[in-house]
mmCIF file of C-alpha atoms and ligand atoms in Angstrom:
data_model
loop_
_atom_site.group_PDB
_atom_site.id
_atom_site.type_symbol
_atom_site.label_atom_id
_atom_site.label_comp_id
_atom_site.label_asym_id
_atom_site.label_seq_id
_atom_site.Cartn_x
_atom_site.Cartn_y
_atom_site.Cartn_z
ATOM 1 C CA UNK O 222 148.356 53.823 20.252
ATOM 2 C CA UNK O 223 148.318 51.003 22.878
ATOM 3 C CA UNK O 224 146.733 47.664 22.493
ATOM 4 C CA UNK O 225 144.673 46.716 25.657
ATOM 5 C CA UNK O 226 143.813 42.929 25.839
ATOM 6 C CA UNK O 227 141.952 41.060 28.613
ATOM 7 C CA UNK O 228 139.546 38.250 29.122
ATOM 8 C CA UNK O 229 137.072 36.704 31.677
ATOM 9 C CA UNK O 230 135.895 33.143 32.043
ATOM 10 C CA UNK O 231 132.143 32.534 31.457
ATOM 11 C CA UNK O 232 131.913 30.345 34.696
ATOM 12 C CA UNK O 233 129.413 30.785 37.486
ATOM 13 C CA UNK O 234 128.480 34.316 38.112
ATOM 14 C CA UNK O 235 130.052 37.621 37.396
ATOM 15 C CA UNK O 236 131.029 38.899 40.784
ATOM 16 C CA UNK O 237 131.590 42.337 42.097
ATOM 17 C CA UNK O 238 135.229 41.445 42.148
ATOM 18 C CA UNK O 239 135.329 40.857 38.434
ATOM 19 C CA UNK O 240 133.307 43.968 37.819
ATOM 20 C CA UNK O 241 135.586 46.296 39.904
ATOM 21 C CA UNK O 242 138.966 44.555 39.511
ATOM 22 C CA UNK O 243 138.518 44.082 35.804
ATOM 23 C CA UNK O 244 135.607 44.897 33.505
ATOM 24 C CA UNK O 245 134.770 48.236 34.721
ATOM 25 C CA UNK O 246 138.341 49.378 33.988
ATOM 26 C CA UNK O 247 138.048 47.846 30.550
ATOM 27 C CA UNK O 248 135.251 50.216 29.848
ATOM 28 C CA UNK O 249 137.254 53.102 31.120
ATOM 29 C CA UNK O 250 140.232 52.148 28.833
ATOM 30 C CA UNK O 251 137.943 51.830 25.814
ATOM 31 C CA UNK O 252 136.864 55.432 26.250
ATOM 32 C CA UNK O 253 140.589 56.558 25.797
ATOM 33 C CA UNK O 254 140.578 56.881 21.959
ATOM 34 C CA UNK O 255 144.284 56.138 21.906
ATOM 35 C CA UNK O 256 143.620 52.648 22.957
ATOM 36 C CA UNK O 257 142.898 49.724 20.680
ATOM 37 C CA UNK O 258 140.939 47.382 22.856
ATOM 38 C CA UNK O 259 140.383 43.640 22.587
ATOM 39 C CA UNK O 260 138.217 41.617 25.034
ATOM 40 C CA UNK O 261 137.458 38.072 25.186
ATOM 41 C CA UNK O 262 135.324 35.465 26.900
ATOM 42 C CA UNK O 263 137.795 32.817 27.840
ATOM 43 C CA UNK O 264 135.531 29.973 27.134
ATOM 44 C CA UNK O 265 138.459 27.484 26.350
ATOM 45 C CA UNK O 266 139.892 28.092 29.809
ATOM 46 C CA UNK O 267 136.416 27.335 31.427
ATOM 47 C CA UNK O 268 136.423 23.587 30.671
ATOM 48 C CA UNK O 269 139.591 23.165 32.802
ATOM 49 C CA UNK O 270 136.996 22.555 35.415
ATOM 50 C CA UNK O 271 134.235 20.186 34.312
ATOM 51 C CA UNK O 272 131.040 22.200 33.031
ATOM 52 C CA UNK O 273 127.597 20.929 32.532
ATOM 53 C CA UNK O 274 126.968 21.744 28.749
ATOM 54 C CA UNK O 275 123.503 23.249 28.946
ATOM 55 C CA UNK O 276 124.576 25.553 31.862
ATOM 56 C CA UNK O 277 128.035 26.414 30.292
ATOM 57 C CA UNK O 278 126.102 27.404 27.175
ATOM 58 C CA UNK O 279 123.704 29.599 29.202
ATOM 59 C CA UNK O 280 126.768 31.059 31.008
ATOM 60 C CA UNK O 281 128.417 31.941 27.680
ATOM 61 C CA UNK O 282 125.478 34.008 26.482
ATOM 62 C CA UNK O 283 125.027 35.492 29.931
ATOM 63 C CA UNK O 284 128.620 36.644 30.030
ATOM 64 C CA UNK O 285 128.850 37.923 26.572
ATOM 65 C CA UNK O 286 125.710 40.122 27.373
ATOM 66 C CA UNK O 287 127.310 41.111 30.718
ATOM 67 C CA UNK O 288 130.377 42.473 28.798
ATOM 68 C CA UNK O 289 128.307 44.516 26.446
ATOM 69 C CA UNK O 290 126.092 45.699 29.388
ATOM 70 C CA UNK O 291 129.041 47.027 31.173
ATOM 71 C CA UNK O 292 129.612 49.332 28.254
ATOM 72 C CA UNK O 293 132.033 47.504 26.097
ATOM 73 C CA UNK O 294 131.075 48.689 22.649
ATOM 74 C CA UNK O 295 131.432 46.190 19.759
ATOM 75 C CA UNK O 296 131.928 49.264 17.499
ATOM 76 C CA UNK O 297 134.793 50.746 19.455
ATOM 77 C CA UNK O 298 136.433 47.511 20.772
ATOM 78 C CA UNK O 299 136.623 43.858 19.634
ATOM 79 C CA UNK O 300 134.547 41.690 21.937
ATOM 80 C CA UNK O 301 134.657 38.080 21.026
ATOM 81 C CA UNK O 302 134.721 34.385 22.201
ATOM 82 C CA UNK O 303 138.067 32.760 22.451
ATOM 83 C CA UNK O 304 136.669 29.482 21.098
ATOM 84 C CA UNK O 305 135.738 31.311 17.869
ATOM 85 C CA UNK O 306 139.361 32.015 16.915
ATOM 86 C CA UNK O 307 141.335 28.818 16.344
ATOM 87 C CA UNK O 308 144.664 30.563 16.386
ATOM 88 C CA UNK O 309 144.447 30.549 20.310
ATOM 89 C CA UNK O 310 144.890 26.850 20.347
ATOM 90 C CA UNK O 311 147.400 26.544 17.699
ATOM 91 C CA UNK O 312 149.750 29.194 19.252
ATOM 92 C CA UNK O 313 149.146 27.644 22.658
ATOM 93 C CA UNK O 314 150.692 24.347 21.295
ATOM 94 C CA UNK O 315 153.679 26.196 19.942
ATOM 95 C CA UNK O 316 154.330 27.974 23.205
ATOM 96 C CA UNK O 317 153.947 24.843 25.020
ATOM 97 C CA UNK O 318 157.127 23.713 23.521
ATOM 98 C CA UNK O 319 158.960 26.714 25.041
ATOM 99 C CA UNK O 320 157.472 26.423 28.468
ATOM 100 C CA UNK O 321 158.803 24.184 31.336
ATOM 101 C CA UNK O 322 156.742 21.696 33.338
ATOM 102 C CA UNK O 323 158.454 23.192 36.496
ATOM 103 C CA UNK O 324 157.221 26.687 35.667
ATOM 104 C CA UNK O 325 153.591 25.331 35.406
ATOM 105 C CA UNK O 326 153.860 23.399 38.578
ATOM 106 C CA UNK O 327 154.768 26.641 40.534
ATOM 107 C CA UNK O 328 151.769 28.538 39.419
ATOM 108 C CA UNK O 329 149.729 29.554 42.492
ATOM 109 C CA UNK O 330 146.243 29.120 40.763
ATOM 110 C CA UNK O 331 147.275 25.702 39.567
ATOM 111 C CA UNK O 332 148.191 24.522 42.891
ATOM 112 C CA UNK O 333 144.945 26.004 44.441
ATOM 113 C CA UNK O 334 142.619 24.472 41.772
ATOM 114 C CA UNK O 335 144.461 21.168 41.855
ATOM 115 C CA UNK O 336 143.745 21.118 45.609
ATOM 116 C CA UNK O 337 140.116 22.150 44.976
ATOM 117 C CA UNK O 338 139.575 19.732 42.087
ATOM 118 C CA UNK O 339 141.685 16.833 43.206
ATOM 119 C CA UNK O 340 139.670 14.234 41.175
ATOM 120 C CA UNK O 341 140.306 16.234 37.895
ATOM 121 C CA UNK O 342 143.780 17.503 37.632
ATOM 122 C CA UNK O 343 143.701 17.604 33.915
ATOM 123 C CA UNK O 344 146.492 18.800 31.460
ATOM 124 C CA UNK O 345 144.377 21.733 30.570
ATOM 125 C CA UNK O 346 144.347 22.832 34.225
ATOM 126 C CA UNK O 347 148.116 22.707 34.207
ATOM 127 C CA UNK O 348 148.582 24.282 30.739
ATOM 128 C CA UNK O 349 146.031 27.186 31.619
ATOM 129 C CA UNK O 350 148.633 29.918 31.737
ATOM 130 C CA UNK O 351 150.162 29.034 28.416
ATOM 131 C CA UNK O 352 146.691 29.320 26.758
ATOM 132 C CA UNK O 353 146.467 32.731 28.428
ATOM 133 C CA UNK O 354 149.959 33.594 27.184
ATOM 134 C CA UNK O 355 148.729 32.673 23.616
ATOM 135 C CA UNK O 356 145.552 34.962 24.066
ATOM 136 C CA UNK O 357 147.702 37.905 24.974
ATOM 137 C CA UNK O 358 150.595 37.442 22.598
ATOM 138 C CA UNK O 359 148.388 36.876 19.502
ATOM 139 C CA UNK O 360 147.335 40.481 19.619
ATOM 140 C CA UNK O 361 150.636 42.360 20.169
ATOM 141 C CA UNK O 362 149.432 43.531 23.554
ATOM 142 C CA UNK O 363 150.776 46.338 25.319
ATOM 143 C CA UNK O 364 148.622 46.373 28.513
ATOM 144 C CA UNK O 365 146.634 43.569 30.366
ATOM 145 C CA UNK O 366 144.145 45.103 32.778
ATOM 146 C CA UNK O 367 143.349 42.353 35.381
ATOM 147 C CA UNK O 368 142.778 41.827 38.972
ATOM 148 C CA UNK O 369 145.740 40.968 41.387
ATOM 149 C CA UNK O 370 145.229 37.229 40.990
ATOM 150 C CA UNK O 371 146.246 37.266 37.401
ATOM 151 C CA UNK O 372 149.551 38.944 37.669
ATOM 152 C CA UNK O 373 151.699 35.804 38.015
ATOM 153 C CA UNK O 374 150.165 34.769 34.689
ATOM 154 C CA UNK O 375 151.198 37.840 32.977
ATOM 155 C CA UNK O 376 154.730 37.419 34.410
ATOM 156 C CA UNK O 377 154.928 33.977 32.819
ATOM 157 C CA UNK O 378 153.592 35.483 29.631
ATOM 158 C CA UNK O 379 156.286 37.761 29.528
ATOM 159 C CA UNK O 380 158.921 35.078 30.286
ATOM 160 C CA UNK O 381 157.681 32.964 27.459
ATOM 161 C CA UNK O 382 157.614 35.917 24.923
ATOM 162 C CA UNK O 383 161.254 37.018 26.011
ATOM 163 C CA UNK O 384 162.484 33.473 25.692
ATOM 164 C CA UNK O 385 161.184 33.178 22.180
ATOM 165 C CA UNK O 386 162.383 36.737 21.241
ATOM 166 C CA UNK O 387 165.853 35.673 22.479
ATOM 167 C CA UNK O 388 166.064 32.722 20.049
ATOM 168 C CA UNK O 389 164.039 34.109 17.054
ATOM 169 C CA UNK O 390 164.404 37.823 17.219
ATOM 170 C CA UNK O 391 161.495 40.221 17.639
ATOM 171 C CA UNK O 392 158.476 37.904 17.285
ATOM 172 C CA UNK O 393 156.268 38.875 20.279
ATOM 173 C CA UNK O 394 155.370 42.204 21.969
ATOM 174 C CA UNK O 395 156.143 41.917 25.653
ATOM 175 C CA UNK O 396 153.138 42.902 27.536
ATOM 176 C CA UNK O 397 152.783 44.682 30.956
ATOM 177 C CA UNK O 398 149.921 43.850 33.452
ATOM 178 C CA UNK O 399 147.864 46.715 34.652
ATOM 179 C CA UNK O 400 145.875 46.671 38.035
ATOM 180 C CA UNK O 401 143.726 49.332 39.381
ATOM 181 C CA UNK O 402 145.048 51.472 42.329
ATOM 182 C CA UNK O 403 141.938 50.419 44.352
ATOM 183 C CA UNK O 404 139.922 47.286 43.890
ATOM 184 C CA UNK O 405 142.455 44.881 42.408
ATOM 185 C CA UNK O 406 141.723 42.461 45.127
ATOM 186 C CA UNK O 407 137.972 42.621 46.340
ATOM 187 C CA UNK O 408 137.815 40.287 49.263
ATOM 188 C CA UNK O 409 134.985 37.912 50.374
ATOM 189 C CA UNK O 410 132.374 39.593 52.522
ATOM 190 C CA UNK O 411 132.408 36.514 54.961
ATOM 191 C CA UNK O 412 136.171 36.040 55.203
ATOM 192 C CA UNK O 413 137.859 39.349 54.263
ATOM 193 C CA UNK O 414 141.283 37.738 54.235
ATOM 194 C CA UNK O 415 140.439 35.719 51.083
ATOM 195 C CA UNK O 416 139.562 36.863 47.748
ATOM 196 C CA UNK O 417 135.851 37.299 46.639
ATOM 197 C CA UNK O 418 135.609 34.284 44.203
ATOM 198 C CA UNK O 419 132.959 32.893 41.913
ATOM 199 C CA UNK O 420 133.297 29.519 43.224
ATOM 200 C CA UNK O 421 132.762 30.405 46.990
ATOM 201 C CA UNK O 422 129.989 27.997 48.201
ATOM 202 C CA UNK O 423 128.752 30.678 50.768
ATOM 203 C CA UNK O 424 126.500 32.984 48.777
ATOM 204 C CA UNK O 425 126.744 35.708 51.582
ATOM 205 C CA UNK O 426 130.561 36.009 50.655
ATOM 206 C CA UNK O 427 129.899 37.120 47.132
ATOM 207 C CA UNK O 428 127.984 39.697 45.434
ATOM 208 C CA UNK O 429 126.830 38.676 41.920
ATOM 209 C CA UNK O 430 126.522 41.675 39.561
ATOM 210 C CA UNK O 431 122.982 40.304 38.955
ATOM 211 C CA UNK O 432 121.917 40.329 42.423
ATOM 212 C CA UNK O 433 118.727 42.284 43.221
ATOM 213 C CA UNK O 434 119.098 45.509 45.331
ATOM 214 C CA UNK O 435 117.513 43.726 48.334
ATOM 215 C CA UNK O 436 119.979 40.834 48.193
ATOM 216 C CA UNK O 437 122.894 43.243 47.766
ATOM 217 C CA UNK O 438 121.991 45.154 50.854
ATOM 218 C CA UNK O 439 121.375 42.059 52.918
ATOM 219 C CA UNK O 440 124.796 40.815 52.043
ATOM 220 C CA UNK O 441 126.425 44.030 52.782
ATOM 221 C CA UNK O 442 124.795 44.284 56.185
ATOM 222 C CA UNK O 443 125.839 40.769 57.010
ATOM 223 C CA UNK O 444 129.567 41.631 56.043
ATOM 224 C CA UNK O 445 132.126 40.514 58.452
ATOM 225 C CA UNK O 446 134.052 43.359 60.108
ATOM 226 C CA UNK O 447 135.976 43.427 63.426
ATOM 227 C CA UNK O 448 135.297 44.048 67.018
ATOM 228 C CA UNK O 449 136.634 47.644 66.870
ATOM 229 C CA UNK O 450 134.660 50.760 66.140
ATOM 230 C CA UNK O 451 137.036 52.778 64.179
ATOM 231 C CA UNK O 452 136.621 53.315 60.414
ATOM 232 C CA UNK O 453 140.171 53.305 58.973
ATOM 233 C CA UNK O 454 141.891 52.063 55.864
ATOM 234 C CA UNK O 455 144.223 49.375 56.986
ATOM 235 C CA UNK O 456 144.061 46.144 54.845
ATOM 236 C CA UNK O 457 146.435 44.240 57.045
ATOM 237 C CA UNK O 458 144.780 44.776 60.432
ATOM 238 C CA UNK O 459 141.137 45.828 59.424
ATOM 239 C CA UNK O 460 140.593 43.650 56.317
ATOM 240 C CA UNK O 461 136.872 43.740 56.433
ATOM 241 C CA UNK O 462 136.474 47.405 56.893
ATOM 242 C CA UNK O 463 139.144 48.239 54.393
ATOM 243 C CA UNK O 464 137.330 46.085 51.905
ATOM 244 C CA UNK O 465 134.166 47.926 52.332
ATOM 245 C CA UNK O 466 135.952 51.161 51.932
ATOM 246 C CA UNK O 467 137.599 50.059 48.766
ATOM 247 C CA UNK O 468 134.278 48.933 47.150
ATOM 248 C CA UNK O 469 132.633 52.307 48.415
ATOM 249 C CA UNK O 470 135.431 54.266 46.896
ATOM 250 C CA UNK O 471 135.119 52.668 43.444
ATOM 251 C CA UNK O 472 131.191 52.835 43.562
ATOM 252 C CA UNK O 473 131.325 56.559 44.313
ATOM 253 C CA UNK O 474 134.211 56.966 41.843
ATOM 254 C CA UNK O 475 136.269 58.721 44.684
ATOM 255 C CA UNK O 476 139.725 58.053 46.333
ATOM 256 C CA UNK O 477 140.052 56.348 49.605
ATOM 257 C CA UNK O 478 140.968 59.537 51.376
ATOM 258 C CA UNK O 479 137.683 61.227 49.998
ATOM 259 C CA UNK O 480 135.708 58.146 50.981
ATOM 260 C CA UNK O 481 136.980 58.244 54.430
ATOM 261 C CA UNK O 482 136.230 61.850 54.850
ATOM 262 C CA UNK O 483 132.571 61.066 53.625
ATOM 263 C CA UNK O 484 132.365 58.354 56.454
ATOM 264 C CA UNK O 485 133.382 60.631 59.413
ATOM 265 C CA UNK O 486 131.072 60.023 62.383
ATOM 266 C CA UNK O 487 129.831 56.787 60.800
ATOM 267 C CA UNK O 488 129.291 53.501 62.785
ATOM 268 C CA UNK O 489 129.977 50.262 61.155
ATOM 269 C CA UNK O 490 126.404 49.832 60.313
ATOM 270 C CA UNK O 491 126.185 53.165 58.708
ATOM 271 C CA UNK O 492 129.171 52.242 56.425
ATOM 272 C CA UNK O 493 127.572 48.931 55.357
ATOM 273 C CA UNK O 494 124.308 50.790 54.405
ATOM 274 C CA UNK O 495 126.267 53.326 52.468
ATOM 275 C CA UNK O 496 128.317 50.794 50.499
ATOM 276 C CA UNK O 497 125.133 48.803 49.765
ATOM 277 C CA UNK O 498 123.307 51.925 48.390
ATOM 278 C CA UNK O 499 126.251 53.040 46.299
ATOM 279 C CA UNK O 500 126.812 49.470 44.764
ATOM 280 C CA UNK O 501 123.146 49.139 43.970
ATOM 281 C CA UNK O 502 123.222 52.669 42.246
ATOM 282 C CA UNK O 503 126.454 51.627 40.279
ATOM 283 C CA UNK O 504 124.896 48.304 39.218
ATOM 284 C CA UNK O 505 121.436 49.610 38.342
ATOM 285 C CA UNK O 506 122.071 50.888 34.670
ATOM 286 C CA UNK O 507 124.239 48.023 33.952
ATOM 287 C CA UNK O 508 121.458 45.471 35.206
ATOM 288 C CA UNK O 509 118.752 47.097 33.207
ATOM 289 C CA UNK O 510 120.919 46.993 30.123
ATOM 290 C CA UNK O 511 121.798 43.355 30.775
ATOM 291 C CA UNK O 512 118.155 42.366 30.887
ATOM 292 C CA UNK O 513 117.484 44.049 27.582
ATOM 293 C CA UNK O 514 120.511 42.502 25.938
ATOM 294 C CA UNK O 515 119.952 38.947 27.099
ATOM 295 C CA UNK O 516 116.744 38.843 25.347
ATOM 296 C CA UNK O 517 118.464 39.942 22.108
ATOM 297 C CA UNK O 518 120.110 36.825 21.054
ATOM 298 C CA UNK O 519 120.306 37.666 17.303
ATOM 299 C CA UNK O 520 122.206 40.968 18.145
ATOM 300 C CA UNK O 521 124.663 39.170 20.591
ATOM 301 C CA UNK O 522 125.349 36.612 17.757
ATOM 302 C CA UNK O 523 126.047 39.167 15.291
ATOM 303 C CA UNK O 524 128.329 41.083 17.577
ATOM 304 C CA UNK O 525 130.166 37.949 18.542
ATOM 305 C CA UNK O 526 130.573 36.944 14.858
ATOM 306 C CA UNK O 527 132.011 40.354 13.805
ATOM 307 C CA UNK O 528 134.258 40.454 16.985
ATOM 308 C CA UNK O 529 135.730 37.065 16.019
ATOM 309 C CA UNK O 530 136.282 38.158 12.385
ATOM 310 C CA UNK O 531 138.183 41.242 13.530
ATOM 311 C CA UNK O 532 140.157 39.221 16.146
ATOM 312 C CA UNK O 533 141.153 36.447 13.612
ATOM 313 C CA UNK O 534 142.544 38.892 11.170
ATOM 314 C CA UNK O 535 145.194 40.050 13.825
ATOM 315 C CA UNK O 536 145.579 36.728 15.305
ATOM 316 C CA UNK O 537 146.362 35.000 11.849
ATOM 317 C CA UNK O 538 149.208 37.513 11.170
ATOM 318 C CA UNK O 539 150.943 37.086 14.508
ATOM 319 C CA UNK O 540 150.827 33.310 14.253
ATOM 320 C CA UNK O 541 152.098 33.570 10.629
ATOM 321 C CA UNK O 542 155.042 35.662 11.775
ATOM 322 C CA UNK O 543 155.884 33.020 14.428
ATOM 323 C CA UNK O 544 155.481 29.966 12.302
ATOM 324 C CA UNK O 545 157.757 31.639 9.613
ATOM 325 C CA UNK O 546 160.512 32.182 12.243
ATOM 326 C CA UNK O 547 160.174 28.616 13.335
ATOM 327 C CA UNK O 548 160.940 27.235 9.844
ATOM 328 C CA UNK O 549 157.195 26.091 8.988
ATOM 329 C CA UNK O 550 156.201 25.837 5.263
ATOM 330 C CA UNK O 551 153.178 28.362 5.094
HETATM 331 P P1 TYM Y 238 138.561 35.446 35.920
HETATM 332 O O1 TYM Y 238 137.542 35.032 34.956
HETATM 333 O O2 TYM Y 238 138.835 34.458 37.063
HETATM 334 O O3 TYM Y 238 138.367 36.853 36.249
HETATM 335 C C1 TYM Y 238 138.290 37.899 35.362
HETATM 336 C C2 TYM Y 238 138.884 39.093 35.959
HETATM 337 O O4 TYM Y 238 138.334 39.412 37.150
HETATM 338 C C3 TYM Y 238 139.477 39.755 38.283
HETATM 339 N N1 TYM Y 238 139.016 39.342 39.543
HETATM 340 C C4 TYM Y 238 139.074 40.144 40.503
HETATM 341 N N2 TYM Y 238 139.603 41.473 40.715
HETATM 342 C C5 TYM Y 238 139.584 41.941 41.757
HETATM 343 N N3 TYM Y 238 139.082 41.337 42.940
HETATM 344 C C6 TYM Y 238 138.533 39.905 42.943
HETATM 345 N N4 TYM Y 238 138.009 39.386 43.985
HETATM 346 C C7 TYM Y 238 138.561 39.342 41.621
HETATM 347 N N5 TYM Y 238 138.140 38.152 41.168
HETATM 348 C C8 TYM Y 238 138.568 38.104 39.787
HETATM 349 C C9 TYM Y 238 140.507 38.865 37.619
HETATM 350 O O5 TYM Y 238 141.908 39.262 38.037
HETATM 351 C C10 TYM Y 238 140.464 38.969 36.146
HETATM 352 O O6 TYM Y 238 141.092 40.098 35.686
HETATM 353 N N6 TYM Y 238 142.546 33.548 33.558
HETATM 354 C C11 TYM Y 238 141.679 34.679 33.417
HETATM 355 C C12 TYM Y 238 140.942 34.932 32.149
HETATM 356 C C13 TYM Y 238 141.960 35.160 31.148
HETATM 357 C C14 TYM Y 238 142.623 36.176 30.690
HETATM 358 C C15 TYM Y 238 143.337 35.998 29.411
HETATM 359 C C16 TYM Y 238 142.896 37.446 31.397
HETATM 360 C C17 TYM Y 238 142.059 34.185 30.018
HETATM 361 N N7 TYM Y 238 142.955 34.739 29.020
HETATM 362 C C18 TYM Y 238 144.159 36.820 28.798
HETATM 363 C C19 TYM Y 238 143.811 38.403 30.797
HETATM 364 C C20 TYM Y 238 144.370 38.097 29.575
HETATM 365 C C21 TYM Y 238 140.598 34.345 34.481
HETATM 366 O O7 TYM Y 238 140.370 33.314 34.950
HETATM 367 O O8 TYM Y 238 139.947 35.404 35.050
#
């Protein structure tokens, strides 16, 4: 049995990138009976960027409902909020003492976010990967399904775990990252050389999983491509078209090769419409389920509580194991 662990921040909107690169794969992994799956809302990570409390609270509800709407089943998987399990913070502190400032300084996301939020380069922003390492290591995780942008954080998690294991013996399981073959990096629809990101200020660049069909179609029709006319999969030289092909492949559940065949004889405009239609269809049942769940606060509360209890049971044991090895009186 493999333990699968991943998390998403409840900030802004859930994008098509989050859906394709991460949460949709979580659902697939959940359906493999040999996997033990644990998924979290990384709400402690979110306040590394200043949040407006009312909106943040709304986002937490919304993202929790989104996770269930994707098909994460609280009866099969543990689906919980990071802030409900205090062990995350405690382990993060302990791991801090085994992590070097130089390592954190080199993290790409830290450098990007520091540049973006120059007025708020707080300790949390720098320490973010250590908290993420704590998330993963608490659950004896084998595999961490993420998009491409999180791989560096998984590498540092492995480094920290190995460093500690070298000193104290077999304390932590050393996890592997897992990225999907297609869709690990969904690009902006307006600048296909950069990642589709929640924080993009141009709404046409990003599809929200909750966009209406009209809006989705409009955004795809406006997607930036190139001045050529050939439909080919070549992310280096044809970033826009390749991005659309990748999205279409996932939305239709096909390979890139099959998708290219389907698009034979298409003009760019035809491809854009096909992608729009397929994404609308892919998201339709998910949006319907979300609209139902977001009204069911009592159910969401009960699921989150149960998830936290199950998570805590595992987390407590791992933390105890490490503290014992460190010499703490328990
Ligand atoms: P977050 O909230 O930024 O993103 C959630 C997941 O979505 C993936 N993703 C994408 N995949 C493909 N294309 C894109 N354009 C795209 N944008 C985002 C991300 O790679 C991620 O898998 N630090 C994490 C949350 C976290 C976590 C963890 C993840 C906290 N603790 C422990 C794994 C394990 C984050 O901010 O993800």
